[in-house]
Short mmCIF file of C-alpha atoms and ligand atoms in Angstrom, two decimals:
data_model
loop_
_atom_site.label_atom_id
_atom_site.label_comp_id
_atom_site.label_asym_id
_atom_site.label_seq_id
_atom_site.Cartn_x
_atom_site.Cartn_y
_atom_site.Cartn_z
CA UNK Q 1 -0.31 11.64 15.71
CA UNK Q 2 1.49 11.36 12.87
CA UNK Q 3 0.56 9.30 9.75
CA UNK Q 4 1.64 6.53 7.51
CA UNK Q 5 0.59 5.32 4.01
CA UNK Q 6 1.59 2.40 1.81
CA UNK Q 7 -0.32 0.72 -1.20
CA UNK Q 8 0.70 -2.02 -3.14
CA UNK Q 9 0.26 -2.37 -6.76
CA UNK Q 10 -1.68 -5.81 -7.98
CA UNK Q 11 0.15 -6.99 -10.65
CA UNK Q 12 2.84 -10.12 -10.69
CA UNK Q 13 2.71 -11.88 -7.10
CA UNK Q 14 3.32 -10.49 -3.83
CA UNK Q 15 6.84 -11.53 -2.77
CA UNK Q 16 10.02 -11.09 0.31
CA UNK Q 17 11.06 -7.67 -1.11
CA UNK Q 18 7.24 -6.33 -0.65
CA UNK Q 19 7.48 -7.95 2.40
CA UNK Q 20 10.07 -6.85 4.00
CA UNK Q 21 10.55 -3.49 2.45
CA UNK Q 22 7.03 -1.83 2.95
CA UNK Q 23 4.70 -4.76 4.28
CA UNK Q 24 5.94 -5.76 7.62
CA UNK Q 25 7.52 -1.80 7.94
CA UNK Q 26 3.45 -0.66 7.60
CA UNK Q 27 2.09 -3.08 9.43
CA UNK Q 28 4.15 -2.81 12.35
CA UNK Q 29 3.22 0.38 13.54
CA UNK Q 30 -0.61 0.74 13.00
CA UNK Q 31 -1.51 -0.11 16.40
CA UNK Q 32 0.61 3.00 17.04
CA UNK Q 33 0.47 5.32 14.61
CA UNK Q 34 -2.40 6.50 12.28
CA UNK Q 35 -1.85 4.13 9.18
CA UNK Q 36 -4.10 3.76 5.38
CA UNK Q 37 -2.94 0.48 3.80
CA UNK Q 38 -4.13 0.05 0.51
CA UNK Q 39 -4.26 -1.83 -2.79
CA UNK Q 40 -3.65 0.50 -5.72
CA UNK Q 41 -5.39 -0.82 -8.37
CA UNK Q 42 -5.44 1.51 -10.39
CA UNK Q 43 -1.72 1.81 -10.93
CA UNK Q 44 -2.15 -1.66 -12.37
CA UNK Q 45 -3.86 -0.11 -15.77
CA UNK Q 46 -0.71 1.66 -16.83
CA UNK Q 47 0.33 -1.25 -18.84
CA UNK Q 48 -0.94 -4.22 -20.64
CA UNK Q 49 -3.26 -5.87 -18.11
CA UNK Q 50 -5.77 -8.81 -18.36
CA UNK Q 51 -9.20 -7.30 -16.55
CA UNK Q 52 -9.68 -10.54 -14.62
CA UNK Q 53 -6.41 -11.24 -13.58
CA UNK Q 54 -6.21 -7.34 -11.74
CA UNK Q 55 -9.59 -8.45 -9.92
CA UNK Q 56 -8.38 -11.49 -9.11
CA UNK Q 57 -4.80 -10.10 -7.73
CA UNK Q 58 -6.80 -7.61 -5.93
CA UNK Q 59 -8.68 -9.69 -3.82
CA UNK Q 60 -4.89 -11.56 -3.31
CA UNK Q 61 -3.26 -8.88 -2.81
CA UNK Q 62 -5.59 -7.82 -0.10
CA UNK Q 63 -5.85 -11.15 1.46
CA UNK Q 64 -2.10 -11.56 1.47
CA UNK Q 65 -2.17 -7.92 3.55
CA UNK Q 66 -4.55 -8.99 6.33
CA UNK Q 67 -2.76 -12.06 6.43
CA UNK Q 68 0.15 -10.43 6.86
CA UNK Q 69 -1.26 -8.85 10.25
CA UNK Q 70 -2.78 -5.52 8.64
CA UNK Q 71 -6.26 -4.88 10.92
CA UNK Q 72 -9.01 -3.41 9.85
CA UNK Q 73 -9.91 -1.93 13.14
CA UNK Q 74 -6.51 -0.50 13.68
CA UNK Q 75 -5.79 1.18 10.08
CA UNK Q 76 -7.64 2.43 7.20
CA UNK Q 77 -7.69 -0.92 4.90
CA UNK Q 78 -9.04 -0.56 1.52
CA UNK Q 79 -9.27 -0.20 -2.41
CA UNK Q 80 -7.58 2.48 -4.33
CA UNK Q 81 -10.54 2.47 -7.33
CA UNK Q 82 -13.43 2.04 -4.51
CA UNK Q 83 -12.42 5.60 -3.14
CA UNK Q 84 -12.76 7.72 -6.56
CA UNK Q 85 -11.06 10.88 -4.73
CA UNK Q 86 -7.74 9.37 -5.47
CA UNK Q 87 -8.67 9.45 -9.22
CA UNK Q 88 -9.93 13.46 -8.82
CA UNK Q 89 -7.01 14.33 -6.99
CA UNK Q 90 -5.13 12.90 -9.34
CA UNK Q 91 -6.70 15.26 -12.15
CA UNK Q 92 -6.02 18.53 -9.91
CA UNK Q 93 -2.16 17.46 -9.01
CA UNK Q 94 -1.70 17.50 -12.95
CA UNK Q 95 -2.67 21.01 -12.66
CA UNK Q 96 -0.06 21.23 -10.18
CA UNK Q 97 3.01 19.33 -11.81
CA UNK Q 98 5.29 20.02 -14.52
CA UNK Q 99 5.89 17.99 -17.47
CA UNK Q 100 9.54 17.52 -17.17
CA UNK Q 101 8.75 15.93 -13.64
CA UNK Q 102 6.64 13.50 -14.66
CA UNK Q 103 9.13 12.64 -17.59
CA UNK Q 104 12.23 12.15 -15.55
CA UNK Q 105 10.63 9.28 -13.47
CA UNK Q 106 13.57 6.82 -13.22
CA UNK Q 107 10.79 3.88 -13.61
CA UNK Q 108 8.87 5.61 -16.31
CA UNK Q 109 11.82 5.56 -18.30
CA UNK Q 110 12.55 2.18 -17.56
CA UNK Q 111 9.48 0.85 -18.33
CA UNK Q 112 8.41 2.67 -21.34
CA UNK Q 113 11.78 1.35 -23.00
CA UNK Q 114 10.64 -2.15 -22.62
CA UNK Q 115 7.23 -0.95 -24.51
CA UNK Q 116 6.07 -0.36 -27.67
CA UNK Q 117 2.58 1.36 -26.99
CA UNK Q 118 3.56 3.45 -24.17
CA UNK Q 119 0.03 3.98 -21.91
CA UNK Q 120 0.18 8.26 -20.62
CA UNK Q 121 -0.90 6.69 -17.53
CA UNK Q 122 2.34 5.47 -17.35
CA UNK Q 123 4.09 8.79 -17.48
CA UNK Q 124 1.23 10.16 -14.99
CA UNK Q 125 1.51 7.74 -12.54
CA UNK Q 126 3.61 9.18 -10.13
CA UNK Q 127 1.25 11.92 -9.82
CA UNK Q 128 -1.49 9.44 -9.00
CA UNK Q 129 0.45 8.28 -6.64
CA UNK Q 130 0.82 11.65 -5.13
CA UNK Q 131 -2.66 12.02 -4.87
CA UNK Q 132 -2.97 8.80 -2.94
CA UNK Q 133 -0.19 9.90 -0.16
CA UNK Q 134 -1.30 13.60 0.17
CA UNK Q 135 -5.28 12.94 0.14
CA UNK Q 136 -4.49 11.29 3.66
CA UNK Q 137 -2.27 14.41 4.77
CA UNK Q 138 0.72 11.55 5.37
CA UNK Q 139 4.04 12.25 7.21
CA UNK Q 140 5.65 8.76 6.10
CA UNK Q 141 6.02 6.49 3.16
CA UNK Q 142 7.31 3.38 4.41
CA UNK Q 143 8.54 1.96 0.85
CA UNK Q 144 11.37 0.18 -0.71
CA UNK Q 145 14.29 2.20 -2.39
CA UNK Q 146 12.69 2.04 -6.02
CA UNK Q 147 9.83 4.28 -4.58
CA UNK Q 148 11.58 6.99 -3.33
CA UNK Q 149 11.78 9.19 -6.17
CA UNK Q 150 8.43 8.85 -6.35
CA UNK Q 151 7.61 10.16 -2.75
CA UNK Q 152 10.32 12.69 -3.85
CA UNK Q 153 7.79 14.25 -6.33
CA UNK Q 154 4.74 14.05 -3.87
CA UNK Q 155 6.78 16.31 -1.39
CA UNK Q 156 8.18 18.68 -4.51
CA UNK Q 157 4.01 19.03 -5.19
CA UNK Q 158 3.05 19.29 -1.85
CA UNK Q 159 5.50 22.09 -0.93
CA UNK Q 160 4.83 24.03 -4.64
CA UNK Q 161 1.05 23.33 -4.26
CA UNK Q 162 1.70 24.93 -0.37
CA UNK Q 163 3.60 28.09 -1.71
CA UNK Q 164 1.46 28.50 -4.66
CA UNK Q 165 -2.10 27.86 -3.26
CA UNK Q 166 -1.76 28.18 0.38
CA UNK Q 167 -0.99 25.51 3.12
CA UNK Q 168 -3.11 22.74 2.28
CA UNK Q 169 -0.84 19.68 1.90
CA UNK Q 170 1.35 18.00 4.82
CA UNK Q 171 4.89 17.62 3.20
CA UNK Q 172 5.61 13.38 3.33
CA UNK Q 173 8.99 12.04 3.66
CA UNK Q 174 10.42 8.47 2.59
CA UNK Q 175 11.32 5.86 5.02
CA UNK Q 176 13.10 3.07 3.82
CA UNK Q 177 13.77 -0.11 6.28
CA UNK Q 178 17.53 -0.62 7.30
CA UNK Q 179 18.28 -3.52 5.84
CA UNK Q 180 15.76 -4.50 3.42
CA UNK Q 181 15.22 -1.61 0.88
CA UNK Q 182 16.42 -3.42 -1.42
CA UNK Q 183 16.07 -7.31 -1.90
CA UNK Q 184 17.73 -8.34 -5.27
CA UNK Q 185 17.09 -11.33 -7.35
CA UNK Q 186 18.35 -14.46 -6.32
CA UNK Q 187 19.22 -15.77 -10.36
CA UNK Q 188 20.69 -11.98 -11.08
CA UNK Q 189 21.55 -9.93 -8.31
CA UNK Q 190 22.10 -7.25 -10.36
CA UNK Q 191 18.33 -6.42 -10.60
CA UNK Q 192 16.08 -6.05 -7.88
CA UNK Q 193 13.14 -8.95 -7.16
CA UNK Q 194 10.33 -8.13 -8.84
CA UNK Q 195 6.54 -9.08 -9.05
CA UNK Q 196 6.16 -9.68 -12.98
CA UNK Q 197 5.86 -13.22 -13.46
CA UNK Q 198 8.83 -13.81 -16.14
CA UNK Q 199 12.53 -15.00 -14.05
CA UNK Q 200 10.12 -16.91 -11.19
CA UNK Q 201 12.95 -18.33 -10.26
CA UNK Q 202 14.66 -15.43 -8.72
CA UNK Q 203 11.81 -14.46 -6.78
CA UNK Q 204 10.47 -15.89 -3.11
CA UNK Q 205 6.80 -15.60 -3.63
CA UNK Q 206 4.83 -14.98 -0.39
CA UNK Q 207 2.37 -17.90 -2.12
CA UNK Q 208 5.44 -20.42 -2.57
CA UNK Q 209 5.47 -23.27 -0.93
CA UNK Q 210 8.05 -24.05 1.71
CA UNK Q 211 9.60 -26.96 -0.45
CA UNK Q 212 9.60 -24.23 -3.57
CA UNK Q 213 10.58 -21.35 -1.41
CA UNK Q 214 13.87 -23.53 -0.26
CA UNK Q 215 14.78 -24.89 -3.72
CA UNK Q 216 14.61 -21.33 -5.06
CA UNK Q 217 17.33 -20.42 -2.27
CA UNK Q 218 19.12 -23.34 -2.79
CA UNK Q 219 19.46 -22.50 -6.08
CA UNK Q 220 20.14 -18.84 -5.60
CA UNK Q 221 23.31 -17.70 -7.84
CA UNK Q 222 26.63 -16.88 -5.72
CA UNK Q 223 29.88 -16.82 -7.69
CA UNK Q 224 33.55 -19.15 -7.45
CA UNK Q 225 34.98 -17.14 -4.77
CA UNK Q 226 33.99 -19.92 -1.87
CA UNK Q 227 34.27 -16.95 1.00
CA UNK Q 228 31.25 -15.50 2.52
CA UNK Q 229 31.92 -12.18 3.13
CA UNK Q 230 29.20 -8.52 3.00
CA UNK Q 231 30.73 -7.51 -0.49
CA UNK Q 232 27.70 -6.07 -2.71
CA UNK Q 233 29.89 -4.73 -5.89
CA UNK Q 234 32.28 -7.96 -5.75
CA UNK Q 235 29.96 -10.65 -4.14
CA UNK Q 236 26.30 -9.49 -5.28
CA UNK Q 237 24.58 -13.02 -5.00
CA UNK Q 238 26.09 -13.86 -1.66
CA UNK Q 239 25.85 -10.31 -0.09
CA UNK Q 240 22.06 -10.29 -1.58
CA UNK Q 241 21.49 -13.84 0.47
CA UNK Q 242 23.19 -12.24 3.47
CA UNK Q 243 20.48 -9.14 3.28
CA UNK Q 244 17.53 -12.22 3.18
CA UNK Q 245 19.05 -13.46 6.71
CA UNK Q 246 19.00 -10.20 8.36
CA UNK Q 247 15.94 -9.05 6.81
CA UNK Q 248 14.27 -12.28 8.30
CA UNK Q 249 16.06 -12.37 11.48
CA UNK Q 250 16.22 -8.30 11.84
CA UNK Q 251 20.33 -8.67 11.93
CA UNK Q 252 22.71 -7.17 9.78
CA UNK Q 253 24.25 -8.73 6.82
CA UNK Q 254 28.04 -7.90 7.53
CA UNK Q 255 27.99 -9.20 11.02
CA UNK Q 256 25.79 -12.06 10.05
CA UNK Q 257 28.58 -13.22 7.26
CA UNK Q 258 31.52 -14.61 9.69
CA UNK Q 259 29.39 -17.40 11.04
CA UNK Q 260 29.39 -18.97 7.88
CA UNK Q 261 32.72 -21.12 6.31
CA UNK Q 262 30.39 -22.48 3.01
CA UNK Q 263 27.53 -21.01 1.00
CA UNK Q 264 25.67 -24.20 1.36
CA UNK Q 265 25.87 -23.33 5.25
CA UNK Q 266 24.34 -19.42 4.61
CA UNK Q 267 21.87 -21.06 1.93
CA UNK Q 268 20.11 -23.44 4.22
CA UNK Q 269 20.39 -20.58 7.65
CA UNK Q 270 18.77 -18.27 4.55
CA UNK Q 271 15.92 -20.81 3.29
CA UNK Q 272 15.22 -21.83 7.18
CA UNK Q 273 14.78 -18.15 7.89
CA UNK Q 274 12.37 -17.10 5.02
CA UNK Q 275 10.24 -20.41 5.74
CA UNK Q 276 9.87 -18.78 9.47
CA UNK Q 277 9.05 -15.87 8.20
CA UNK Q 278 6.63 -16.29 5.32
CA UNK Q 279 5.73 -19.81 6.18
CA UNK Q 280 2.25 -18.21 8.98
CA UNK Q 281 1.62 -15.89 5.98
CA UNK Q 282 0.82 -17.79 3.61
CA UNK Q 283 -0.84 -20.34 6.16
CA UNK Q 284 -3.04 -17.47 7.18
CA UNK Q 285 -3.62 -16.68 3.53
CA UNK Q 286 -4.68 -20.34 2.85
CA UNK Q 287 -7.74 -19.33 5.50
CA UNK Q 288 -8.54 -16.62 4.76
CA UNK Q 289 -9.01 -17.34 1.06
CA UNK Q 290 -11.88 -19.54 1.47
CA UNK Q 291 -13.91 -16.44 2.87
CA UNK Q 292 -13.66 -14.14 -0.31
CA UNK Q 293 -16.97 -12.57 0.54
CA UNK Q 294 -15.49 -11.21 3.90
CA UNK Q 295 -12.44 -10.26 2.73
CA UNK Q 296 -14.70 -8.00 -0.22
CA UNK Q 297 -16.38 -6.82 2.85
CA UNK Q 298 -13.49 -5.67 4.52
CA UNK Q 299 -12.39 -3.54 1.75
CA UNK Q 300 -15.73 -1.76 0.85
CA UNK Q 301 -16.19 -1.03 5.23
CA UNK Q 302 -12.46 0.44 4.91
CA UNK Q 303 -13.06 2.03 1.40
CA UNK Q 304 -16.37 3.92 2.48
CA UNK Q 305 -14.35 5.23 5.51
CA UNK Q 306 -11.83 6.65 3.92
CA UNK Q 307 -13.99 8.42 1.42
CA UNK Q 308 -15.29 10.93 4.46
CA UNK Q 309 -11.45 11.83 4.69
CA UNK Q 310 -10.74 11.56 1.31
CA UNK Q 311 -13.62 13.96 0.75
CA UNK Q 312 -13.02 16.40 3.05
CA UNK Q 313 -9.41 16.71 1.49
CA UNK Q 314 -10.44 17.31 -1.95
CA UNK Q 315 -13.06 20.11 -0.99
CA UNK Q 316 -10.20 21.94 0.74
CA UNK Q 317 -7.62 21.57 -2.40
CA UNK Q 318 -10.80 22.39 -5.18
CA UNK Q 319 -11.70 25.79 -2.91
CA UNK Q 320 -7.84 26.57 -2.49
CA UNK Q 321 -7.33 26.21 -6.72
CA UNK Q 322 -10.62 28.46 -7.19
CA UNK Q 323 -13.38 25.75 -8.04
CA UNK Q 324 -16.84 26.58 -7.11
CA UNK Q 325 -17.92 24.48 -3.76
CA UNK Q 326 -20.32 21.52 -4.90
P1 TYM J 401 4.84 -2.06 -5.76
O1 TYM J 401 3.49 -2.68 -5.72
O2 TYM J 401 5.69 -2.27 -6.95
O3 TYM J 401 5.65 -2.52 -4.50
C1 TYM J 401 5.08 -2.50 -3.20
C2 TYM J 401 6.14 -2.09 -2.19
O4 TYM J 401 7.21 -3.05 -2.19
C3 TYM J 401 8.46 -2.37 -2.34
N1 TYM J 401 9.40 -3.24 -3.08
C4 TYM J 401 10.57 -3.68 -2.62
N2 TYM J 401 11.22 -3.48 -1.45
C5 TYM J 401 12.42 -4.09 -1.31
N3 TYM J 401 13.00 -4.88 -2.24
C6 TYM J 401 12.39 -5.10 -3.42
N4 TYM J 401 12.96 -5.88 -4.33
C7 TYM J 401 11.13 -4.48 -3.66
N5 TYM J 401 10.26 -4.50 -4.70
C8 TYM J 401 9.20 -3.72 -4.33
C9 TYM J 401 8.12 -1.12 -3.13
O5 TYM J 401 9.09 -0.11 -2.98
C10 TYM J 401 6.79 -0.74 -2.53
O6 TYM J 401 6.98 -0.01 -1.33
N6 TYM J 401 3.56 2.63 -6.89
C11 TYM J 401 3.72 1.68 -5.81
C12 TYM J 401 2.46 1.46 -5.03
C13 TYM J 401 1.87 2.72 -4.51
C14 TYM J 401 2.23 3.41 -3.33
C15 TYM J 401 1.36 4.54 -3.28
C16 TYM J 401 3.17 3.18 -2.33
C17 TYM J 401 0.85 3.40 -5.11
N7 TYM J 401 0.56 4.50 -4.38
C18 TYM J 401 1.44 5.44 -2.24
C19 TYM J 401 3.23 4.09 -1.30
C20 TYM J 401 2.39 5.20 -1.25
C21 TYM J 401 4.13 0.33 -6.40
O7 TYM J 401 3.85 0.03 -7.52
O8 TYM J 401 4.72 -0.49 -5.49
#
């Protein structure tokens, strides 16, 4: 059976690009595939962080995923720091990656720009993240397009580690959703949504209210050209609003764009369709948030399960680089 990973990074809030690009992709095949869903914690430390706000978002992030529909019983569930054989195959993938590779991280270089006191975890995060795909000996990524150059970098190390060391990675592969890869921000479509907490506005948070969550679309830029037409380069705001719709309604944007003569039309279809969708998450959330204890619970169960696995793995890739067994 073939495999499938995803993990989601607690910082910012949860929101419809994590949802539709790798959330609802993940969760949709567990029952028939062999999935590991996970919070990755520890990808949260590679920049200024406040400790109690990453425990906190942990526990929401987490909650958020089972109220999304990911089950316990169906897919490995659990913590990326509560399973240290992500952090030690993390260690002996450095011994396995180039410099160079690590530096040319589009998102590394993004990020440290914005920084003055650059973390190195930042530069060796991708490899971290390789660790936490190949430990599981994952076929697919199901992640939104700014991952993929990350995955990219798992497969170059799998397949040099392979060649190098003998076979003891499975190669992974990418797989982006149709439609959704890609959900931009709805006050500048230019950039994608993201989770930090500064331009709220331009974000559909998967904890918004329905009144905030249809204000937000209501207010969503578009631009003087009163058509509504699939244009990204010339219509970015109204082709991003377009990719909402069909990402909700699992349509396409282009075909979705003639039934609509005014953008307050495509606004309200848009803000009626992300309601449906996120509305029972964030319901289910509201539940499932006065049990913290269980949801704890949940993770540790799924955490100590995937440590047998996880274990097993990093035996295999300490004999193959010429460690002494423990
Ligand atoms: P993170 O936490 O930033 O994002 C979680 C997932 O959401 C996708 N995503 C989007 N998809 C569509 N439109 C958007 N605007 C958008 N923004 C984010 C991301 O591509 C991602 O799939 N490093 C990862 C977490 C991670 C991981 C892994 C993922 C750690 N280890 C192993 C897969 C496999 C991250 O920070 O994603």
């Amino acid at each position: 059976m073939s495999r499938r990973i995803s993990g989601f990074t607690p910082s910012g809030s949860l929101h419809l690009g994590n949802y539709v690009g790798a959330i609802r992709p993940i969760i949709a095949q567990q029952s028939t595939t062999d999935t590991v869903v996970f919070v990755s914690d520890l990808h949260a430390l590679t920049v200024e962080h406040d400790p109690a706000q990453v425990r906190r978002r942990t526990l929401e992030f987490a909650t958020l995923l089972l109220a999304a529909g990911a089950d316990p019983d169906s897919c490995l569930f659990l913590v990326q720091s509560q399973v240290p054989e992500h952090a030690e195959l993390h260690y002996l993938l450095e011994c396995a990656t180039g410099y160079g590779e690590a530096q040319r991280m589009i998102q590394f270089k993004e990020k440290a720009g914005r920084q003055e006191h650059v973390r190195m975890s930042l530069l060796t995060y991708p490899i971290l993240m390789a660790a936490d795909i190949l430990l599981y000996d994952t076929d697919e990524v199901p992640v939104g397009e700014d991952q993929r150059q990350h995955v990219e970098l798992a497969r170059d190390v799998a397949t040099r580690f392979n060649s190098r060391y003998g076979p003891t990675f499975t190669v992974p592969r990418a797989v982006n959703p149709p439609v959704a890869a890609r959900i931009m921000d709805l006050t500048s479509p230019g950039d994608k949504m993201s989770k930090s907490t500064s331009g709220d506005a331009g974000a559909l948070r998967l904890l918004d209210s329905p009144y905030v969550l249809r204000r937000k679309v209501m207010r969503a830029v578009t631009d003087d050209r009163a058509e509504v037409r699939y244009d990204p380069a010339l219509q970015p705001g109204v082709a991003n609003l377009l990719t909402v719709l069909a990402a909700c309604t699992e349509g396409d944007p282009a075909q979705l764009a003639p039934a609509f003569a005014r953008y307050g039309e495509l606004k309200t279809a848009v803000a009626d369709a992300v309601i449906a969708t996120l509305g029972p998450v964030r319901e289910r959330y509201l539940e499932l948030a006065a049990a913290p204890d269980h949801v704890r619970k949940v993770l540790l169960r799924g955490s100590m399960q995937a440590r047998e696995q996880a274990g097993r793995k990093v035996a295999q890739v300490k004999e193959a680089l010429g460690l002494l067994a423990a």
